Amino acid sequence: FSPVKISNLDLWLDASDGNTLYDATSGGNLVTADGSAVKRWEDKSGNSKHATEATNAPVLETAEKNGLNALNFASNKYLTCTFNEKTFTQQTVFAVTRFSTSANFGRVFTQSILNSSDFSISGHYIPILRNATNNQICSYAGSAARSTVSASNNTWYIARARHSGSSLTLKLNTSEGSSYSHTLNRNFGIYRIGASYVAPSGGIDTGYGGMISEVIAYTRNLTESESDSVTNYLNNKWAIY
């Protein structure tokens, strides 16, 4: 199985693939040394939505999970993908991540439009973040955390956010939160990994502070079978549960 076998793949970031990790936003040299900054994480979806950051880039953690590499987003590190703005009406996002003890309302995977902050748009949808008050993992919609699922510090998870266009759910490994009614019909032109987008500077807002090893996003609501295929692929690869 490969994520590209499912249609509407929009983004695929894979830290286990050393040929996608670079030391400069424009490319440069491959990053191989533990603790070195990864300023460009190349997109394997074929859509060239490469995640970059020159100053506050995450660092490589070699053989971090199941003998495979991960990226450490501690101390307000993040990466940003920018692309031609388009309308999203459905979406499914997966992230393999480990939450740290310092995460405070940590953003794992957020999205916005240029010149508009993530949380300031009516009807906005942020797929995966961590609730500041109780360590729950959730989506953000309708000005609040939705479909919350309890999580533990320093534990690896496969987080899956799925939006049908009219409702959303967040799943953490095998535990799924309650469905929340929400209409998705928004334009996006930015993905951010590890933080959220703050307009107009484009800066960060409350960095994530944890580990992320893989991110996969589709621009449609995957079927349960398709979703399970991606989850099984990630679990077999990273040995999460």
XYZ file of N, CA and C in Angstrom:
723
model
N 0.831 -1.195 0.000
C 0.000 0.000 0.000
C 0.867 1.247 0.000
N 0.400 2.266 -0.686
C 1.017 3.594 -0.653
C -0.099 4.630 -0.637
N 0.065 5.731 0.101
C -0.970 6.772 0.138
C -1.367 7.294 -1.234
N -0.486 7.226 -2.215
C -0.798 7.743 -3.552
C -1.834 6.888 -4.271
N -2.120 5.692 -3.771
C -3.093 4.819 -4.408
C -4.526 5.252 -4.137
N -4.704 6.189 -3.200
C -6.021 6.737 -2.910
C -6.123 8.111 -3.562
N -7.211 8.371 -4.251
C -7.355 9.612 -5.010
C -7.460 10.828 -4.111
N -7.145 11.984 -4.689
C -7.225 13.278 -4.029
C -6.175 13.469 -2.940
N -5.047 12.766 -3.052
C -3.925 13.021 -2.148
C -3.406 14.427 -2.384
N -3.319 15.228 -1.331
C -2.940 16.636 -1.463
C -1.585 16.943 -0.864
N -1.190 16.173 0.165
C 0.074 16.422 0.852
C 0.554 15.125 1.478
N 1.864 14.866 1.365
C 2.453 13.691 2.010
C 3.869 14.049 2.447
N 4.047 14.181 3.744
C 5.353 14.470 4.335
C 5.782 13.252 5.138
N 6.975 12.734 4.856
C 7.423 11.468 5.429
C 8.858 11.612 5.919
N 9.030 11.717 7.247
C 10.356 11.931 7.810
C 11.254 10.711 7.694
N 10.666 9.531 7.445
C 11.493 8.330 7.291
C 12.227 8.312 5.959
N 11.795 9.138 5.028
C 12.418 9.239 3.706
C 13.482 10.325 3.737
N 14.726 9.924 3.912
C 15.817 10.884 4.032
C 16.023 11.747 2.814
N 15.478 11.341 1.678
C 15.629 12.121 0.454
C 14.656 13.293 0.375
N 13.863 13.510 1.424
C 12.919 14.628 1.436
C 13.289 15.698 2.460
N 14.404 15.536 3.158
C 14.780 16.444 4.250
C 16.017 17.250 3.863
N 15.871 18.582 3.806
C 16.949 19.442 3.326
C 17.297 20.541 4.324
N 18.514 21.065 4.189
C 19.010 22.068 5.129
C 18.795 23.508 4.671
N 18.105 23.708 3.554
C 17.786 25.045 3.064
C 16.373 25.032 2.496
N 15.692 26.161 2.560
C 14.308 26.230 2.095
C 14.193 25.953 0.596
N 15.248 26.253 -0.135
C 15.237 26.053 -1.584
C 15.764 24.679 -1.991
N 16.256 23.928 -1.006
C 16.830 22.617 -1.297
C 18.123 22.436 -0.526
N 19.237 22.652 -1.188
C 20.523 22.531 -0.498
C 20.940 21.096 -0.338
N 21.439 20.753 0.859
C 21.957 19.423 1.137
C 20.971 18.621 1.978
N 21.022 17.311 1.816
C 20.181 16.448 2.630
C 20.623 16.499 4.084
N 19.659 16.465 4.989
C 19.943 16.483 6.425
C 20.027 15.046 6.919
N 21.154 14.699 7.516
C 21.356 13.331 8.007
C 21.779 13.283 9.472
N 22.318 14.378 10.001
C 22.862 14.380 11.368
C 21.774 14.642 12.397
N 21.791 13.881 13.471
C 20.845 14.058 14.558
C 20.950 15.468 15.131
N 19.807 16.118 15.325
C 19.788 17.456 15.888
C 19.973 18.582 14.886
N 20.104 18.265 13.604
C 20.280 19.292 12.576
C 18.932 19.816 12.101
N 18.891 21.101 11.750
C 17.648 21.740 11.328
C 17.203 21.224 9.957
N 15.910 20.963 9.842
C 15.297 20.582 8.564
C 14.478 21.780 8.092
N 15.014 22.506 7.110
C 14.371 23.727 6.644
C 13.461 23.505 5.437
N 13.506 22.313 4.903
C 12.634 21.961 3.777
C 12.261 20.483 3.894
N 10.964 20.214 4.021
C 10.430 18.853 4.075
C 9.625 18.676 2.809
N 10.137 17.885 1.891
C 9.528 17.819 0.567
C 8.276 16.943 0.543
N 7.320 17.419 -0.209
C 6.024 16.783 -0.379
C 6.141 15.634 -1.375
N 5.696 14.430 -0.965
C 5.764 13.246 -1.818
C 4.465 12.996 -2.580
N 3.492 13.908 -2.449
C 2.201 13.696 -3.115
C 2.269 13.957 -4.609
N 3.310 14.661 -5.051
C 3.402 15.074 -6.448
C 2.860 16.464 -6.686
N 2.368 17.129 -5.612
C 1.785 18.463 -5.743
C 2.753 19.592 -5.384
N 3.972 19.235 -5.003
C 5.027 20.216 -4.705
C 4.643 21.199 -3.602
N 3.894 20.729 -2.632
C 3.545 21.585 -1.486
C 4.572 21.379 -0.376
N 5.809 21.711 -0.700
C 6.913 21.474 0.213
C 6.794 22.376 1.441
N 7.095 21.822 2.608
C 7.014 22.560 3.865
C 8.381 23.160 4.182
N 8.430 24.481 4.388
C 9.711 25.158 4.568
C 9.672 26.136 5.744
N 10.855 26.453 6.249
C 11.034 27.482 7.276
C 12.526 27.738 7.447
N 12.923 29.001 7.324
C 14.337 29.353 7.344
C 14.903 29.515 8.750
N 14.125 30.067 9.673
C 14.650 30.477 10.981
C 14.275 29.543 12.120
N 13.012 29.132 12.172
C 12.516 28.324 13.290
C 12.163 26.905 12.846
N 13.043 26.314 12.087
C 12.788 24.984 11.531
C 12.956 23.898 12.588
N 12.191 22.808 12.489
C 12.369 21.678 13.398
C 13.701 20.982 13.153
N 14.079 20.100 14.062
C 15.353 19.397 13.931
C 15.109 17.900 13.772
N 16.060 17.246 13.122
C 15.978 15.819 12.866
C 16.285 15.021 14.131
N 15.460 14.030 14.396
C 15.709 13.056 15.461
C 15.847 11.693 14.792
N 17.062 11.181 14.731
C 17.308 9.938 14.010
C 16.841 8.725 14.821
N 16.319 7.732 14.105
C 15.865 6.472 14.714
C 14.990 6.722 15.935
N 14.056 7.644 15.809
C 13.240 8.062 16.957
C 12.102 7.085 17.246
N 11.482 6.518 16.203
C 10.352 5.600 16.419
C 10.445 4.432 15.454
N 10.502 3.227 16.024
C 10.603 2.010 15.226
C 11.808 2.043 14.290
N 12.876 2.683 14.741
C 14.102 2.792 13.954
C 14.059 3.822 12.852
N 12.980 4.618 12.795
C 12.794 5.608 11.736
C 12.896 7.025 12.296
N 13.206 7.956 11.417
C 13.419 9.343 11.826
C 12.115 10.090 12.067
N 12.197 11.108 12.897
C 11.087 12.023 13.142
C 11.646 13.436 13.199
N 10.747 14.420 13.202
C 11.157 15.816 13.345
C 10.679 16.329 14.692
N 11.569 17.045 15.381
C 11.280 17.600 16.698
C 10.876 19.065 16.541
N 9.650 19.386 16.951
C 9.123 20.734 16.812
C 9.162 21.508 18.133
N 10.028 21.095 19.062
C 10.126 21.779 20.349
C 10.594 23.220 20.171
N 10.263 24.040 21.172
C 10.682 25.451 21.218
C 10.136 26.250 20.037
N 8.832 26.073 19.760
C 8.125 26.878 18.757
C 8.656 26.716 17.344
N 9.057 25.525 17.010
C 9.478 25.239 15.641
C 8.240 24.942 14.784
N 8.358 25.205 13.477
C 7.225 24.963 12.579
C 7.694 24.944 11.134
N 6.812 24.507 10.248
C 7.031 24.534 8.805
C 5.746 24.985 8.130
N 5.880 25.601 6.946
C 4.723 26.147 6.243
C 4.712 25.699 4.789
N 3.552 25.246 4.325
C 3.323 24.969 2.909
C 2.403 26.058 2.361
N 2.796 26.692 1.307
C 1.915 27.657 0.644
C 1.589 27.147 -0.757
N 0.380 27.418 -1.200
C -0.070 26.928 -2.501
C -1.162 27.846 -3.031
N -1.503 27.669 -4.275
C -2.566 28.476 -4.872
C -3.875 28.217 -4.138
N -4.485 29.274 -3.682
C -5.692 29.175 -2.872
C -6.790 28.420 -3.620
N -7.459 27.512 -2.891
C -8.555 26.766 -3.496
C -9.609 26.461 -2.436
N -10.793 26.125 -2.892
C -11.906 25.860 -1.991
C -11.892 24.415 -1.524
N -11.972 24.236 -0.206
C -12.066 22.916 0.395
C -13.508 22.679 0.846
N -14.096 21.580 0.423
C -15.433 21.213 0.892
C -15.415 19.910 1.693
N -14.355 19.138 1.575
C -14.139 17.931 2.355
C -12.646 17.786 2.619
N -12.280 16.983 3.605
C -10.858 16.794 3.884
C -10.661 15.624 4.848
N -9.541 14.902 4.666
C -9.097 13.888 5.628
C -7.603 14.083 5.843
N -7.180 14.189 7.113
C -5.784 14.438 7.462
C -5.321 13.400 8.472
N -4.116 12.876 8.258
C -3.476 11.948 9.190
C -2.152 12.549 9.657
N -1.815 12.334 10.919
C -0.520 12.769 11.437
C -0.014 11.744 12.433
N 1.232 11.336 12.281
C 1.892 10.475 13.265
C 2.701 11.394 14.167
N 2.368 11.405 15.460
C 2.905 12.442 16.326
C 3.049 11.956 17.760
N 3.971 12.577 18.490
C 4.131 12.313 19.916
C 4.007 13.630 20.663
N 3.116 13.675 21.608
C 2.858 14.906 22.338
C 3.826 15.052 23.503
N 4.282 16.267 23.733
C 5.229 16.529 24.812
C 4.511 17.101 26.022
N 5.226 17.150 27.135
C 4.643 17.679 28.369
C 4.464 19.187 28.303
N 5.136 19.840 27.378
C 5.101 21.304 27.330
C 4.084 21.860 26.340
N 3.417 20.981 25.607
C 2.477 21.451 24.594
C 1.324 22.206 25.236
N 1.043 23.407 24.765
C -0.021 24.234 25.307
C -0.891 24.700 24.153
N -2.057 24.093 24.021
C -2.915 24.334 22.865
C -2.109 24.156 21.576
N -1.350 23.089 21.528
C -0.399 22.884 20.446
C -1.050 22.552 19.128
N -0.625 23.229 18.094
C -1.129 22.989 16.748
C -0.282 21.930 16.061
N -0.894 20.840 15.636
C -0.196 19.809 14.889
C -0.285 20.107 13.391
N -1.509 20.274 12.890
C -1.734 20.569 11.474
C -2.842 21.609 11.380
N -2.498 22.797 10.892
C -3.475 23.869 10.746
C -3.495 24.339 9.298
N -4.490 25.155 8.968
C -4.616 25.664 7.598
C -5.317 27.012 7.612
N -4.980 27.821 6.640
C -5.542 29.169 6.602
C -5.493 29.677 5.169
N -5.989 30.904 4.995
C -5.790 31.624 3.746
C -4.830 32.768 4.021
N -4.129 33.204 3.022
C -3.149 34.261 3.181
C -3.819 35.520 3.716
N -3.143 36.163 4.668
C -3.588 37.424 5.283
C -4.826 37.254 6.168
N -5.052 36.036 6.657
C -6.144 35.821 7.597
C -5.729 34.771 8.617
N -5.806 35.113 9.900
C -5.382 34.200 10.949
C -6.274 32.968 11.016
N -5.686 31.849 11.451
C -6.398 30.575 11.495
C -7.726 30.643 12.232
N -7.725 31.284 13.391
C -8.881 31.221 14.273
C -9.864 32.372 14.079
N -9.618 33.222 13.097
C -10.434 34.425 12.972
C -11.484 34.352 11.872
N -11.575 33.222 11.192
C -12.495 33.110 10.066
C -13.751 32.369 10.492
N -14.895 32.924 10.219
C -16.149 32.247 10.506
C -16.240 30.961 9.690
N -16.551 29.870 10.356
C -16.664 28.597 9.665
C -15.341 27.922 9.395
N -14.272 28.439 9.997
C -12.958 27.865 9.741
C -12.856 26.452 10.307
N -11.904 25.692 9.782
C -11.690 24.321 10.228
C -10.202 24.047 10.334
N -9.744 23.714 11.541
C -8.363 23.306 11.789
C -8.381 21.820 12.128
N -7.712 20.989 11.345
C -7.871 19.540 11.511
C -7.379 18.971 12.840
N -6.117 19.264 13.242
C -5.557 18.571 14.401
C -4.825 19.544 15.309
N -5.288 19.648 16.545
C -4.575 20.431 17.547
C -4.781 19.816 18.919
N -4.061 20.356 19.912
C -4.153 19.869 21.276
C -4.804 20.922 22.148
N -5.843 20.521 22.862
C -6.545 21.423 23.763
C -5.639 21.803 24.933
N -5.563 23.083 25.249
C -4.641 23.562 26.268
C -5.012 23.120 27.670
N -6.282 22.901 27.931
C -6.728 22.720 29.305
C -6.686 21.280 29.796
N -6.789 20.306 28.888
C -6.937 18.930 29.366
C -6.190 17.886 28.540
N -5.270 18.319 27.695
C -4.456 17.408 26.891
C -5.250 16.592 25.878
N -6.485 16.982 25.602
C -7.253 16.300 24.583
C -6.786 16.712 23.189
N -6.912 15.798 22.250
C -6.632 16.082 20.850
C -7.967 16.287 20.156
N -8.038 17.242 19.261
C -9.331 17.628 18.712
C -9.152 18.347 17.380
N -10.273 18.633 16.756
C -10.330 19.582 15.647
C -10.889 20.892 16.186
N -10.714 21.966 15.426
C -11.221 23.262 15.845
C -12.201 23.762 14.795
N -13.431 24.007 15.238
C -14.457 24.496 14.323
C -15.537 25.176 15.140
N -16.168 26.171 14.548
C -17.221 26.860 15.265
C -16.737 27.532 16.533
N -15.506 28.037 16.521
C -14.905 28.781 17.630
C -14.698 27.947 18.881
N -14.451 26.638 18.728
C -14.188 25.788 19.885
C -13.550 24.478 19.443
N -12.968 23.775 20.415
C -12.414 22.449 20.175
C -13.549 21.452 20.015
N -13.464 20.602 18.986
C -14.541 19.666 18.685
C -14.009 18.239 18.542
N -14.881 17.266 18.812
C -14.569 15.847 18.666
C -13.316 15.482 19.450
N -13.293 15.840 20.716
C -12.100 15.668 21.550
C -11.863 14.205 21.914
N -10.567 13.836 21.982
C -10.144 12.496 22.385
C -8.980 12.651 23.353
N -9.013 11.952 24.465
C -7.971 12.071 25.486
C -6.646 11.500 24.982
N -5.544 12.131 25.395
C -4.207 11.710 24.998
C -3.277 11.765 26.203
N -2.127 11.132 26.091
C -1.122 11.135 27.151
C 0.152 11.779 26.641
N 0.929 12.350 27.557
C 2.210 12.920 27.194
C 3.215 11.832 26.826
N 4.130 12.189 25.938
C 5.228 11.306 25.535
C 4.747 9.956 25.018
N 3.622 9.980 24.339
C 3.046 8.779 23.733
C 2.807 9.044 22.251
N 3.166 8.085 21.425
C 2.970 8.229 19.993
C 1.532 7.886 19.605
N 1.009 8.651 18.656
C -0.359 8.443 18.181
C -0.430 8.613 16.664
N -1.446 7.954 16.084
C -1.893 8.286 14.737
C -3.180 9.083 14.906
N -3.123 10.350 14.565
C -4.304 11.211 14.650
C -4.931 11.319 13.266
N -6.254 11.156 13.215
C -6.958 11.274 11.940
C -8.140 12.218 12.098
N -8.125 13.281 11.310
C -9.258 14.211 11.270
C -9.967 14.026 9.940
N -11.282 13.868 10.012
C -12.046 13.632 8.787
C -13.256 14.549 8.759
N -13.397 15.290 7.651
C -14.512 16.225 7.492
C -15.287 15.836 6.242
N -16.559 15.494 6.436
C -17.396 15.042 5.324
C -17.921 16.183 4.479
N -17.757 17.410 4.974
C -18.363 18.572 4.346
C -19.496 19.123 5.170
N -20.111 18.230 5.973
C -21.196 18.650 6.847
C -20.952 18.289 8.311
N -19.961 17.417 8.563
C -19.625 17.045 9.934
C -18.169 16.610 10.000
N -17.632 16.603 11.217
C -16.230 16.246 11.397
C -16.076 15.284 12.563
N -15.014 14.480 12.510
C -14.619 13.634 13.631
C -13.103 13.616 13.735
N -12.614 13.422 14.958
C -11.188 13.267 15.225
C -10.981 11.889 15.828
N -10.039 11.145 15.307
C -9.738 9.808 15.813
C -8.277 9.737 16.219
N -8.028 9.140 17.374
C -6.672 8.995 17.902
C -6.426 7.510 18.125
N -5.566 6.914 17.301
C -5.398 5.466 17.267
C -6.757 4.805 17.045
N -7.298 4.093 18.014
C -8.581 3.425 17.821
C -9.738 4.143 18.509
N -9.460 5.277 19.157
C -10.506 6.016 19.877
C -10.975 7.201 19.041
N -12.293 7.292 18.836
C -12.860 8.361 18.012
C -13.774 9.250 18.836
N -13.649 10.554 18.641
C -14.509 11.507 19.320
C -15.883 11.563 18.679
N -16.766 12.296 19.296
C -18.135 12.416 18.790
C -18.172 13.274 17.535
N -19.137 13.003 16.674
C -19.298 13.767 15.447
C -19.840 15.160 15.767
N -19.317 16.150 15.040
C -19.776 17.524 15.235
C -20.265 18.082 13.903
N -21.461 18.618 13.907
C -22.045 19.177 12.686
C -21.354 20.488 12.330
N -20.785 20.561 11.133
C -20.041 21.747 10.710
C -19.929 21.727 9.192
N -20.204 22.845 8.562
C -20.112 22.950 7.107
C -18.729 23.438 6.702
N -18.084 22.691 5.825
C -16.779 23.093 5.304
C -16.939 23.581 3.872
N -16.699 24.860 3.680
C -16.738 25.454 2.351
C -15.868 26.711 2.402
N -14.538 26.478 2.574
C -13.613 27.572 2.797
C -12.447 27.505 1.829
N -11.884 28.657 1.547
C -10.668 28.719 0.753
C -9.449 28.597 1.666
N -8.472 27.808 1.214
C -7.208 27.679 1.941
C -6.053 27.830 0.967
N -4.960 28.378 1.449
C -3.748 28.498 0.645
C -2.497 28.274 1.457
N -2.675 27.847 2.715
C -1.550 27.630 3.620
C -1.818 26.403 4.483
N -0.850 25.510 4.557
C -0.800 24.485 5.592
C 0.342 24.864 6.523
N 0.144 24.664 7.812
C 1.256 24.872 8.736
C 1.376 23.661 9.646
N 2.602 23.172 9.798
C 2.902 22.019 10.624
C 3.585 22.519 11.895
N 2.957 22.270 13.048
C 3.576 22.619 14.315
C 3.191 23.959 14.892
N 2.374 24.728 14.218
C 1.944 26.042 14.710
C 0.761 26.495 13.876
N 0.257 27.679 14.168
C -0.818 28.241 13.363
C -0.359 29.535 12.701
N -1.130 29.972 11.731
C -0.769 31.142 10.926
C -1.372 32.403 11.528
N -0.535 33.416 11.698
C -0.976 34.694 12.250
C -0.802 35.772 11.192
N -1.900 36.359 10.756
C -1.850 37.429 9.755
C -1.638 38.770 10.452
N -1.023 39.757 9.770
C -0.493 39.644 8.398
C 0.973 39.230 8.343
N 1.595 39.005 9.518
C 3.026 38.737 9.531
C 3.368 37.352 9.009
N 2.421 36.419 9.118
C 2.713 35.043 8.749
C 3.459 34.304 9.841
N 3.557 34.888 11.028
C 4.301 34.299 12.124
C 3.572 33.160 12.794
N 4.113 32.706 13.929
C 3.549 31.554 14.614
C 2.675 31.985 15.775
N 1.838 31.093 16.205
C 1.008 31.285 17.387
C 1.005 29.982 18.168
N 1.675 29.988 19.317
C 1.752 28.832 20.199
C 2.225 27.582 19.457
N 3.521 27.427 19.370
C 4.089 26.275 18.693
C 3.677 24.967 19.327
N 3.854 23.889 18.581
C 3.387 22.579 19.008
C 4.273 21.986 20.103
N 5.548 21.866 19.847
C 6.483 21.387 20.845
C 6.664 19.888 20.914
N 6.069 19.122 20.015
C 6.197 17.666 20.046
C 6.935 17.131 18.835
N 6.819 15.834 18.617
C 7.431 15.156 17.479
C 6.373 14.885 16.408
N 6.770 14.992 15.159
C 5.914 14.624 14.038
C 6.763 13.831 13.052
N 6.259 12.694 12.625
C 7.047 11.866 11.722
C 6.414 11.691 10.345
N 5.090 11.882 10.253
C 4.451 11.754 8.939
C 3.133 12.513 8.941
N 2.824 13.160 7.822
C 1.575 13.888 7.634
C 1.025 13.552 6.253
N -0.258 13.181 6.193
C -0.910 12.848 4.930
C -2.254 13.550 4.898
N -2.545 14.255 3.805
C -3.811 14.982 3.690
C -4.458 14.715 2.339
N -5.774 14.519 2.367
C -6.585 14.332 1.163
C -7.658 15.407 1.110
N -8.019 15.823 -0.091
C -9.053 16.854 -0.241
C -10.428 16.245 -0.479
N -10.703 15.169 0.215
C -12.040 14.596 0.232
C -12.198 13.750 1.487
N -13.415 13.387 1.782
C -13.740 12.546 2.919
C -13.511 11.086 2.523
N -12.466 10.473 3.036
C -12.183 9.089 2.686
C -13.261 8.162 3.238
N -13.501 7.069 2.527
C -14.385 6.049 3.058
C -13.733 5.407 4.281
N -14.521 4.679 5.048
C -13.968 4.010 6.222
C -12.884 3.021 5.816
N -13.106 2.321 4.723
C -12.113 1.358 4.234
C -10.825 2.056 3.822
N -10.937 3.164 3.097
C -9.751 3.913 2.678
C -9.009 4.468 3.885
N -9.775 5.005 4.825
C -9.168 5.557 6.027
C -8.416 4.483 6.806
N -9.023 3.302 6.910
C -8.363 2.199 7.610
C -7.094 1.770 6.879
N -7.108 1.823 5.571
C -5.915 1.453 4.801
C -4.749 2.381 5.115
N -5.023 3.675 5.187
C -3.964 4.632 5.519
C -3.496 4.434 6.955
N -4.442 4.265 7.873
C -4.084 4.059 9.274
C -3.251 2.794 9.442
N -3.637 1.707 8.792
C -2.876 0.464 8.888
C -1.482 0.614 8.303
N -1.385 1.328 7.192
C -0.073 1.611 6.601
C 0.815 2.336 7.610
N 0.275 3.359 8.254
C 1.057 4.135 9.220
C 1.407 3.305 10.453
N 0.466 2.504 10.924
C 0.724 1.707 12.121
C 1.752 0.609 11.855
N 1.661 -0.033 10.710
C 2.640 -1.060 10.359
C 4.038 -0.474 10.209
N 4.098 0.729 9.725
C 5.385 1.381 9.471
C 6.028 1.897 10.766
N 5.223 2.568 11.603
C 5.750 3.245 12.779
C 5.543 2.472 14.077
N 4.792 1.375 14.051
C 4.551 0.553 15.245
C 4.002 1.409 16.389
N 2.831 2.013 16.144
C 2.249 2.940 17.110
C 1.450 2.204 18.182
N 0.641 1.226 17.799
C -0.182 0.518 18.776
C -0.419 -0.928 18.346
